[in-house]
mmCIF file of C-alpha atoms and ligand atoms in Angstrom:
data_model
loop_
_atom_site.group_PDB
_atom_site.id
_atom_site.type_symbol
_atom_site.label_atom_id
_atom_site.label_comp_id
_atom_site.label_asym_id
_atom_site.label_seq_id
_atom_site.Cartn_x
_atom_site.Cartn_y
_atom_site.Cartn_z
ATOM 1 C CA MET F 1 -3.579 -26.007 -2.921
ATOM 2 C CA ASN F 2 -5.459 -27.089 -6.033
ATOM 3 C CA ARG F 3 -3.019 -26.001 -8.741
ATOM 4 C CA ARG F 4 -2.860 -27.102 -12.329
ATOM 5 C CA PHE F 5 -1.451 -25.866 -15.601
ATOM 6 C CA LEU F 6 -3.222 -24.893 -18.773
ATOM 7 C CA MET F 7 -2.524 -23.324 -22.134
ATOM 8 C CA ALA F 8 -4.564 -20.311 -23.142
ATOM 9 C CA THR F 9 -4.684 -18.884 -26.626
ATOM 10 C CA ALA F 10 -6.703 -15.995 -27.965
ATOM 11 C CA ALA F 11 -6.460 -13.443 -30.714
ATOM 12 C CA LEU F 12 -8.500 -10.254 -30.456
ATOM 13 C CA ALA F 13 -8.785 -7.129 -32.555
ATOM 14 C CA GLY F 14 -6.379 -4.527 -31.260
ATOM 15 C CA LEU F 15 -4.617 -6.821 -28.793
ATOM 16 C CA GLY F 16 -2.370 -9.795 -29.532
ATOM 17 C CA VAL F 17 -2.795 -12.329 -26.764
ATOM 18 C CA ALA F 18 0.003 -14.848 -26.466
ATOM 19 C CA ALA F 19 -0.269 -18.529 -25.624
ATOM 20 C CA ILE F 20 1.172 -19.051 -22.154
ATOM 21 C CA ALA F 21 1.520 -21.889 -19.667
ATOM 22 C CA VAL F 22 0.746 -20.743 -16.144
ATOM 23 C CA PRO F 23 -0.222 -22.226 -12.769
ATOM 24 C CA LEU F 24 -3.845 -21.828 -11.690
ATOM 25 C CA ALA F 25 -5.300 -21.457 -8.239
ATOM 26 C CA ALA F 26 -9.008 -20.773 -8.618
ATOM 27 C CA GLN F 27 -10.306 -21.374 -5.095
ATOM 28 C CA ASP F 28 -12.555 -18.894 -3.344
ATOM 29 C CA LEU F 29 -13.216 -16.591 -6.275
ATOM 30 C CA PRO F 30 -16.722 -15.122 -6.507
ATOM 31 C CA PRO F 31 -18.685 -16.776 -9.340
ATOM 32 C CA LEU F 32 -20.283 -14.895 -12.224
ATOM 33 C CA ALA F 33 -23.684 -15.897 -13.596
ATOM 34 C CA GLN F 34 -24.306 -16.101 -17.349
ATOM 35 C CA LYS F 35 -26.690 -13.254 -18.235
ATOM 36 C CA ASP F 36 -27.627 -11.078 -21.203
ATOM 37 C CA ARG F 37 -26.665 -7.874 -19.411
ATOM 38 C CA TYR F 38 -24.153 -7.075 -16.677
ATOM 39 C CA LYS F 39 -23.655 -4.043 -14.495
ATOM 40 C CA VAL F 40 -19.945 -3.443 -15.019
ATOM 41 C CA GLY F 41 -17.593 -1.125 -13.163
ATOM 42 C CA PHE F 42 -14.495 0.351 -14.795
ATOM 43 C CA ALA F 43 -12.542 2.455 -12.285
ATOM 44 C CA GLN F 44 -10.082 4.482 -14.356
ATOM 45 C CA MET F 45 -7.145 6.102 -12.519
ATOM 46 C CA GLU F 46 -6.787 9.351 -14.494
ATOM 47 C CA SER F 47 -7.564 10.868 -17.883
ATOM 48 C CA ASN F 48 -4.617 13.200 -18.376
ATOM 49 C CA ASN F 49 -3.023 11.430 -21.318
ATOM 50 C CA PRO F 50 -4.005 9.831 -24.653
ATOM 51 C CA TRP F 51 -3.307 6.308 -23.390
ATOM 52 C CA ARG F 52 -5.835 6.554 -20.543
ATOM 53 C CA ILE F 53 -8.418 8.252 -22.768
ATOM 54 C CA ALA F 54 -8.041 5.484 -25.384
ATOM 55 C CA GLU F 55 -8.416 2.791 -22.724
ATOM 56 C CA THR F 56 -11.605 4.314 -21.298
ATOM 57 C CA LYS F 57 -12.999 4.733 -24.826
ATOM 58 C CA SER F 58 -12.249 1.080 -25.536
ATOM 59 C CA PHE F 59 -14.450 0.078 -22.576
ATOM 60 C CA HIS F 60 -17.247 2.414 -23.707
ATOM 61 C CA ASP F 61 -16.960 1.138 -27.304
ATOM 62 C CA THR F 62 -17.238 -2.470 -26.104
ATOM 63 C CA ALA F 63 -20.142 -1.901 -23.699
ATOM 64 C CA GLU F 64 -23.154 -2.326 -25.987
ATOM 65 C CA GLU F 65 -21.775 -5.306 -27.885
ATOM 66 C CA CYS F 66 -20.848 -7.092 -24.642
ATOM 67 C CA GLY F 67 -24.128 -6.326 -22.851
ATOM 68 C CA TRP F 68 -22.557 -4.031 -20.288
ATOM 69 C CA ASP F 69 -24.357 -1.307 -18.370
ATOM 70 C CA LEU F 70 -21.082 0.466 -17.755
ATOM 71 C CA ILE F 71 -20.251 2.633 -14.763
ATOM 72 C CA ALA F 72 -16.940 4.337 -15.572
ATOM 73 C CA THR F 73 -15.220 6.636 -13.099
ATOM 74 C CA ASP F 74 -12.082 8.801 -13.219
ATOM 75 C CA ALA F 75 -9.928 8.999 -10.080
ATOM 76 C CA ALA F 76 -8.054 12.063 -11.422
ATOM 77 C CA GLY F 77 -4.652 10.692 -10.431
ATOM 78 C CA SER F 78 -5.556 9.838 -6.840
ATOM 79 C CA ALA F 79 -5.224 6.252 -5.585
ATOM 80 C CA ALA F 80 -7.456 7.201 -2.612
ATOM 81 C CA LYS F 81 -10.194 8.379 -4.982
ATOM 82 C CA GLN F 82 -9.806 5.207 -7.034
ATOM 83 C CA VAL F 83 -10.445 3.159 -3.868
ATOM 84 C CA ALA F 84 -13.479 5.356 -3.081
ATOM 85 C CA ASP F 85 -14.758 4.940 -6.653
ATOM 86 C CA VAL F 86 -14.630 1.156 -6.252
ATOM 87 C CA ASP F 87 -16.491 1.485 -2.912
ATOM 88 C CA SER F 88 -19.207 3.434 -4.680
ATOM 89 C CA MET F 89 -19.445 0.835 -7.472
ATOM 90 C CA ILE F 90 -19.794 -1.947 -4.896
ATOM 91 C CA ALA F 91 -22.601 0.032 -3.236
ATOM 92 C CA GLN F 92 -24.293 0.367 -6.647
ATOM 93 C CA GLY F 93 -24.329 -3.424 -7.029
ATOM 94 C CA ILE F 94 -21.967 -4.046 -9.947
ATOM 95 C CA ASP F 95 -21.673 -7.647 -11.184
ATOM 96 C CA VAL F 96 -18.037 -7.338 -12.337
ATOM 97 C CA LEU F 97 -15.152 -4.948 -11.677
ATOM 98 C CA PHE F 98 -12.419 -4.014 -14.158
ATOM 99 C CA LEU F 99 -9.657 -2.179 -12.334
ATOM 100 C CA PRO F 100 -6.391 -0.633 -13.560
ATOM 101 C CA PRO F 101 -4.716 -0.061 -10.162
ATOM 102 C CA ARG F 102 -2.784 3.219 -10.222
ATOM 103 C CA GLU F 103 -0.203 1.897 -7.765
ATOM 104 C CA GLU F 104 0.681 -1.620 -6.598
ATOM 105 C CA LYS F 105 -0.141 -1.329 -2.878
ATOM 106 C CA PRO F 106 -2.816 1.343 -2.229
ATOM 107 C CA LEU F 107 -5.403 -0.386 -4.414
ATOM 108 C CA ILE F 108 -5.211 -3.736 -2.616
ATOM 109 C CA PRO F 109 -8.036 -2.796 -0.192
ATOM 110 C CA ALA F 110 -10.296 -2.143 -3.186
ATOM 111 C CA VAL F 111 -9.525 -5.603 -4.588
ATOM 112 C CA MET F 112 -10.205 -7.237 -1.219
ATOM 113 C CA LYS F 113 -13.462 -5.324 -0.671
ATOM 114 C CA ALA F 114 -14.767 -6.314 -4.091
ATOM 115 C CA LYS F 115 -13.980 -9.961 -3.352
ATOM 116 C CA ALA F 116 -15.681 -9.725 0.073
ATOM 117 C CA ALA F 117 -18.740 -8.266 -1.658
ATOM 118 C CA GLY F 118 -18.833 -11.271 -4.021
ATOM 119 C CA ILE F 119 -17.762 -9.283 -7.090
ATOM 120 C CA PRO F 120 -15.279 -10.919 -9.479
ATOM 121 C CA THR F 121 -12.461 -8.495 -10.257
ATOM 122 C CA PHE F 122 -10.184 -8.376 -13.300
ATOM 123 C CA LEU F 123 -7.095 -6.174 -13.105
ATOM 124 C CA VAL F 124 -6.470 -4.489 -16.441
ATOM 125 C CA ASP F 125 -3.178 -3.042 -17.730
ATOM 126 C CA ARG F 126 -1.552 -2.612 -14.272
ATOM 127 C CA SER F 127 -1.219 -5.034 -11.384
ATOM 128 C CA VAL F 128 -1.011 -5.025 -7.581
ATOM 129 C CA ASP F 129 1.686 -6.343 -5.247
ATOM 130 C CA PRO F 130 1.669 -10.136 -5.822
ATOM 131 C CA ASN F 131 3.026 -10.725 -2.315
ATOM 132 C CA VAL F 132 -0.255 -9.469 -0.887
ATOM 133 C CA ALA F 133 -3.013 -10.070 -3.444
ATOM 134 C CA GLN F 134 -2.959 -12.884 -5.961
ATOM 135 C CA ALA F 135 -4.700 -13.732 -9.203
ATOM 136 C CA GLY F 136 -6.860 -16.826 -8.911
ATOM 137 C CA ARG F 137 -7.411 -16.181 -5.202
ATOM 138 C CA ASP F 138 -8.157 -12.489 -4.551
ATOM 139 C CA TYR F 139 -9.010 -11.421 -8.091
ATOM 140 C CA VAL F 140 -9.707 -13.475 -11.182
ATOM 141 C CA ALA F 141 -6.839 -12.450 -13.455
ATOM 142 C CA PHE F 142 -4.475 -9.748 -14.655
ATOM 143 C CA LEU F 143 -5.001 -8.720 -18.275
ATOM 144 C CA GLY F 144 -1.938 -6.951 -19.606
ATOM 145 C CA SER F 145 1.555 -6.674 -21.028
ATOM 146 C CA ASP F 146 4.873 -7.971 -19.763
ATOM 147 C CA PHE F 147 6.332 -4.660 -18.578
ATOM 148 C CA VAL F 148 9.735 -6.154 -17.709
ATOM 149 C CA ASP F 149 10.003 -7.433 -21.254
ATOM 150 C CA GLN F 150 9.030 -4.017 -22.649
ATOM 151 C CA GLY F 151 11.928 -2.399 -20.749
ATOM 152 C CA ARG F 152 14.265 -5.179 -21.847
ATOM 153 C CA ARG F 153 13.287 -4.731 -25.521
ATOM 154 C CA VAL F 154 13.892 -0.973 -25.365
ATOM 155 C CA ALA F 155 17.335 -1.627 -23.861
ATOM 156 C CA GLU F 156 18.204 -4.212 -26.515
ATOM 157 C CA TRP F 157 17.110 -1.917 -29.342
ATOM 158 C CA THR F 158 19.169 0.904 -27.796
ATOM 159 C CA LEU F 159 22.267 -1.283 -27.597
ATOM 160 C CA GLU F 160 21.888 -2.221 -31.253
ATOM 161 C CA ASN F 161 21.237 1.312 -32.511
ATOM 162 C CA PHE F 162 23.245 3.718 -30.315
ATOM 163 C CA ASP F 163 26.297 4.711 -32.329
ATOM 164 C CA GLY F 164 28.334 6.557 -29.682
ATOM 165 C CA GLU F 165 31.159 5.103 -27.611
ATOM 166 C CA LYS F 166 29.658 5.625 -24.176
ATOM 167 C CA GLY F 167 25.960 5.897 -23.409
ATOM 168 C CA ILE F 168 25.117 8.497 -20.744
ATOM 169 C CA ILE F 169 21.522 7.652 -19.897
ATOM 170 C CA VAL F 170 18.778 9.633 -18.178
ATOM 171 C CA GLU F 171 15.747 7.521 -17.224
ATOM 172 C CA LEU F 172 12.305 9.094 -16.769
ATOM 173 C CA GLU F 173 10.319 6.747 -14.558
ATOM 174 C CA GLY F 174 6.550 6.332 -14.479
ATOM 175 C CA THR F 175 4.313 6.743 -11.448
ATOM 176 C CA THR F 176 6.217 5.742 -8.311
ATOM 177 C CA GLY F 177 4.909 2.463 -6.910
ATOM 178 C CA SER F 178 3.076 1.467 -10.107
ATOM 179 C CA SER F 179 3.684 -1.911 -11.725
ATOM 180 C CA PRO F 180 4.752 -0.521 -15.139
ATOM 181 C CA ALA F 181 7.261 1.872 -13.528
ATOM 182 C CA ASN F 182 8.736 -0.888 -11.344
ATOM 183 C CA ASP F 183 8.906 -3.455 -14.129
ATOM 184 C CA ARG F 184 9.969 -1.231 -17.020
ATOM 185 C CA LYS F 185 12.833 0.010 -14.847
ATOM 186 C CA LYS F 186 13.888 -3.511 -13.960
ATOM 187 C CA GLY F 187 13.782 -4.764 -17.551
ATOM 188 C CA PHE F 188 15.859 -1.876 -18.912
ATOM 189 C CA ASP F 189 18.302 -1.457 -16.003
ATOM 190 C CA ASP F 190 19.120 -5.172 -15.777
ATOM 191 C CA VAL F 191 20.175 -5.264 -19.436
ATOM 192 C CA MET F 192 22.177 -2.036 -19.222
ATOM 193 C CA ALA F 193 23.977 -3.223 -16.069
ATOM 194 C CA GLN F 194 25.633 -5.891 -18.212
ATOM 195 C CA HIS F 195 27.271 -3.309 -20.512
ATOM 196 C CA ASP F 196 30.255 -1.279 -19.276
ATOM 197 C CA ASN F 197 29.771 1.346 -21.975
ATOM 198 C CA MET F 198 26.296 2.220 -20.693
ATOM 199 C CA GLU F 199 25.710 4.288 -17.557
ATOM 200 C CA ILE F 200 22.384 5.416 -16.107
ATOM 201 C CA VAL F 201 23.413 8.723 -14.520
ATOM 202 C CA ALA F 202 19.952 9.754 -13.280
ATOM 203 C CA SER F 203 16.572 8.081 -12.850
ATOM 204 C CA GLN F 204 13.612 10.118 -11.670
ATOM 205 C CA SER F 205 9.824 9.958 -11.818
ATOM 206 C CA GLY F 206 7.864 12.061 -14.299
ATOM 207 C CA ASP F 207 4.607 10.342 -13.203
ATOM 208 C CA PHE F 208 3.865 9.156 -16.780
ATOM 209 C CA ALA F 209 2.906 12.786 -17.603
ATOM 210 C CA ARG F 210 4.148 14.926 -20.495
ATOM 211 C CA ASP F 211 4.536 18.168 -18.582
ATOM 212 C CA LEU F 212 6.293 16.583 -15.618
ATOM 213 C CA GLY F 213 8.531 14.666 -18.014
ATOM 214 C CA ARG F 214 9.480 17.979 -19.594
ATOM 215 C CA GLN F 215 10.188 19.600 -16.213
ATOM 216 C CA VAL F 216 12.235 16.666 -14.918
ATOM 217 C CA MET F 217 14.221 16.562 -18.161
ATOM 218 C CA GLU F 218 14.957 20.296 -17.866
ATOM 219 C CA THR F 219 16.362 19.784 -14.380
ATOM 220 C CA LEU F 220 18.335 16.637 -15.186
ATOM 221 C CA LEU F 221 19.797 18.237 -18.299
ATOM 222 C CA GLN F 222 21.384 20.924 -16.153
ATOM 223 C CA ALA F 223 22.949 18.332 -13.859
ATOM 224 C CA HIS F 224 23.978 16.040 -16.767
ATOM 225 C CA PRO F 225 24.622 18.153 -19.879
ATOM 226 C CA ASP F 226 26.523 15.246 -21.449
ATOM 227 C CA VAL F 227 23.457 12.965 -21.542
ATOM 228 C CA ASN F 228 23.105 11.260 -24.944
ATOM 229 C CA ILE F 229 20.296 8.715 -24.312
ATOM 230 C CA VAL F 230 16.870 9.321 -22.717
ATOM 231 C CA TYR F 231 14.787 6.305 -21.743
ATOM 232 C CA ALA F 232 11.227 7.297 -20.821
ATOM 233 C CA HIS F 233 8.822 4.748 -19.322
ATOM 234 C CA ASN F 234 6.070 6.106 -21.593
ATOM 235 C CA ASP F 235 5.635 8.193 -24.721
ATOM 236 C CA GLU F 236 4.079 11.184 -22.984
ATOM 237 C CA MET F 237 7.228 11.728 -20.911
ATOM 238 C CA ALA F 238 9.382 11.101 -23.993
ATOM 239 C CA ILE F 239 7.545 13.876 -25.867
ATOM 240 C CA GLY F 240 7.958 16.166 -22.834
ATOM 241 C CA ALA F 241 11.670 15.333 -22.775
ATOM 242 C CA ILE F 242 12.006 16.145 -26.493
ATOM 243 C CA GLN F 243 10.439 19.560 -25.819
ATOM 244 C CA ALA F 244 12.924 20.226 -22.990
ATOM 245 C CA LEU F 245 15.867 19.073 -25.104
ATOM 246 C CA GLU F 246 14.906 21.261 -28.059
ATOM 247 C CA LEU F 247 14.416 24.288 -25.789
ATOM 248 C CA ALA F 248 17.951 23.702 -24.504
ATOM 249 C CA GLY F 249 19.309 23.635 -28.070
ATOM 250 C CA ARG F 250 19.787 19.868 -28.282
ATOM 251 C CA LYS F 251 18.821 17.908 -31.405
ATOM 252 C CA PRO F 252 16.841 14.759 -30.515
ATOM 253 C CA GLY F 253 17.603 12.071 -33.076
ATOM 254 C CA GLU F 254 20.971 13.659 -33.925
ATOM 255 C CA ASP F 255 22.928 14.371 -30.742
ATOM 256 C CA ILE F 256 20.679 12.415 -28.340
ATOM 257 C CA LEU F 257 18.664 9.198 -28.682
ATOM 258 C CA VAL F 258 15.141 9.144 -27.156
ATOM 259 C CA VAL F 259 13.525 5.734 -26.570
ATOM 260 C CA SER F 260 10.216 4.880 -24.979
ATOM 261 C CA ILE F 261 7.131 2.677 -24.566
ATOM 262 C CA ASP F 262 3.426 2.848 -25.627
ATOM 263 C CA GLY F 263 2.940 3.627 -29.335
ATOM 264 C CA THR F 264 0.930 6.864 -29.211
ATOM 265 C CA ARG F 265 0.276 8.941 -32.321
ATOM 266 C CA ASP F 266 2.663 11.680 -31.143
ATOM 267 C CA ALA F 267 5.438 9.152 -30.546
ATOM 268 C CA LEU F 268 4.983 7.573 -33.977
ATOM 269 C CA GLN F 269 5.083 11.058 -35.508
ATOM 270 C CA ALA F 270 8.278 11.825 -33.540
ATOM 271 C CA ILE F 271 9.816 8.627 -34.945
ATOM 272 C CA ILE F 272 8.764 9.596 -38.485
ATOM 273 C CA ASP F 273 10.265 13.072 -37.881
ATOM 274 C CA GLY F 274 13.522 11.441 -36.758
ATOM 275 C CA LYS F 275 13.338 12.762 -33.186
ATOM 276 C CA MET F 276 12.671 9.443 -31.443
ATOM 277 C CA GLY F 277 14.285 6.057 -32.037
ATOM 278 C CA VAL F 278 11.820 3.457 -30.832
ATOM 279 C CA THR F 279 8.649 2.875 -28.889
ATOM 280 C CA VAL F 280 7.694 -0.615 -27.732
ATOM 281 C CA GLU F 281 3.931 -1.030 -27.886
ATOM 282 C CA SER F 282 1.728 -1.125 -24.804
ATOM 283 C CA SER F 283 -1.817 -1.280 -26.126
ATOM 284 C CA PRO F 284 -4.663 0.523 -24.304
ATOM 285 C CA PHE F 285 -7.431 -1.269 -26.231
ATOM 286 C CA PHE F 286 -8.582 -3.579 -23.449
ATOM 287 C CA GLY F 287 -12.356 -3.517 -23.976
ATOM 288 C CA PRO F 288 -12.638 -6.586 -26.293
ATOM 289 C CA LEU F 289 -10.221 -8.655 -24.191
ATOM 290 C CA ALA F 290 -12.121 -7.722 -21.014
ATOM 291 C CA CYS F 291 -15.399 -8.804 -22.620
ATOM 292 C CA GLU F 292 -14.033 -12.108 -23.873
ATOM 293 C CA THR F 293 -12.317 -12.990 -20.585
ATOM 294 C CA MET F 294 -15.371 -12.100 -18.503
ATOM 295 C CA LYS F 295 -17.605 -14.281 -20.708
ATOM 296 C CA ARG F 296 -15.196 -17.208 -20.456
ATOM 297 C CA TYR F 297 -15.286 -16.834 -16.681
ATOM 298 C CA ALA F 298 -19.099 -16.670 -16.604
ATOM 299 C CA ALA F 299 -19.176 -19.854 -18.710
ATOM 300 C CA GLY F 300 -17.272 -21.650 -15.952
ATOM 301 C CA GLU F 301 -13.787 -21.648 -17.493
ATOM 302 C CA THR F 302 -10.823 -21.367 -15.146
ATOM 303 C CA ILE F 303 -9.024 -18.235 -16.250
ATOM 304 C CA GLU F 304 -5.229 -18.181 -16.454
ATOM 305 C CA PRO F 305 -3.890 -15.743 -13.778
ATOM 306 C CA TRP F 306 -2.125 -13.632 -16.415
ATOM 307 C CA VAL F 307 -3.934 -13.112 -19.701
ATOM 308 C CA GLN F 308 -0.857 -11.815 -21.432
ATOM 309 C CA VAL F 309 -0.933 -9.245 -24.204
ATOM 310 C CA SER F 310 1.854 -9.335 -26.789
ATOM 311 C CA ASP F 311 3.385 -6.043 -27.933
ATOM 312 C CA ARG F 312 4.772 -4.866 -31.254
ATOM 313 C CA ILE F 313 7.728 -2.536 -31.724
ATOM 314 C CA PHE F 314 7.622 0.726 -33.711
ATOM 315 C CA THR F 315 10.708 2.217 -35.376
ATOM 316 C CA LYS F 316 11.404 4.320 -38.478
ATOM 317 C CA GLU F 317 10.932 1.120 -40.506
ATOM 318 C CA ASN F 318 7.205 0.803 -39.712
ATOM 319 C CA ALA F 319 5.936 3.905 -37.821
ATOM 320 C CA ALA F 320 4.274 5.395 -40.918
ATOM 321 C CA ASP F 321 2.383 2.128 -41.504
ATOM 322 C CA HIS F 322 0.774 2.325 -38.048
ATOM 323 C CA ILE F 323 0.214 6.021 -37.384
ATOM 324 C CA ASP F 324 -3.352 5.978 -38.742
ATOM 325 C CA GLU F 325 -4.418 3.371 -36.188
ATOM 326 C CA ALA F 326 -2.638 5.158 -33.304
ATOM 327 C CA TYR F 327 -4.377 7.227 -30.609
HETATM 328 O O1 AHR B 401 -0.192 1.108 -17.313
HETATM 329 C C1 AHR B 401 0.227 1.424 -18.582
HETATM 330 C C2 AHR B 401 0.832 2.792 -18.620
HETATM 331 O O2 AHR B 401 -0.004 3.725 -18.001
HETATM 332 C C3 AHR B 401 1.074 3.370 -19.976
HETATM 333 O O3 AHR B 401 2.281 3.006 -20.523
HETATM 334 C C4 AHR B 401 1.059 4.794 -19.656
HETATM 335 O O4 AHR B 401 1.159 5.642 -20.759
HETATM 336 C C5 AHR B 401 -0.149 4.872 -18.843
HETATM 337 O O5 AHR B 401 -0.392 6.016 -18.131
#
């Protein structure tokens, strides 16, 4: 296998891209010609939360500047529809595919079909099962955050800032089978497992959605009335959990600590209002990075398998400084 290592560095508006050393395996990938205009597919998974809406907007905002004739679809929360949307884009003759796979396994056929059709694919923000499909072989690269590290950073902040004796933790997981849900759980749980004074008493999916987060929190609160920490895999579920807690007479920020990931406007406001402790950033603004990476690939550069985005952290110290740029 023709593997080598390289360093990649980039800095783009809205996304910090870290320098990383990674192995490359670039055989068999479909090439991309250098042209003034490209027919580009962006197969979004759903549009039921601010993060997804901001990501889709970022692709639309980038389109003209990058010479994209953009076909953007919305799979409305269905992995099967997302696969069908990619099929339709292939039939329409796209030059490049940008795909945020809703779940790790069901979207693999879409990746493989795009490759078979000679279309270079870039996974954005979520990934697929690396045991089956691999960057540098089946798709060009994954553009996104280190979700394990996000979970780890939330756990570390919680350990430093929780002032009770024993942490009774409820975890609201993201979409079952998705890479951020798997990895954010691993990052957080692994850290907490090393601390005897921290116990995760329940961990259940709220599908990254505010309303489901609220419903799941309502149910788990009845089973675990002594909960004093909520870790949500995204801000939408954290806001839903805050609603459920307040309805039950709890005081988020006073008698229970809520911690999360993303950096939405509502989460930053909740931090400013003292109801949430921290949110580790996961930026949705992928359009400029997608444009830059695609152009590097068209120019013949070997792309690192993971174009890694670096994430900030928002707390009461800096939330007010960033709320105007939030989504
Ligand atoms: O894949 C990234 C995650 O997906 C975001 O954290 C979440 O809000 C979104 O739905």
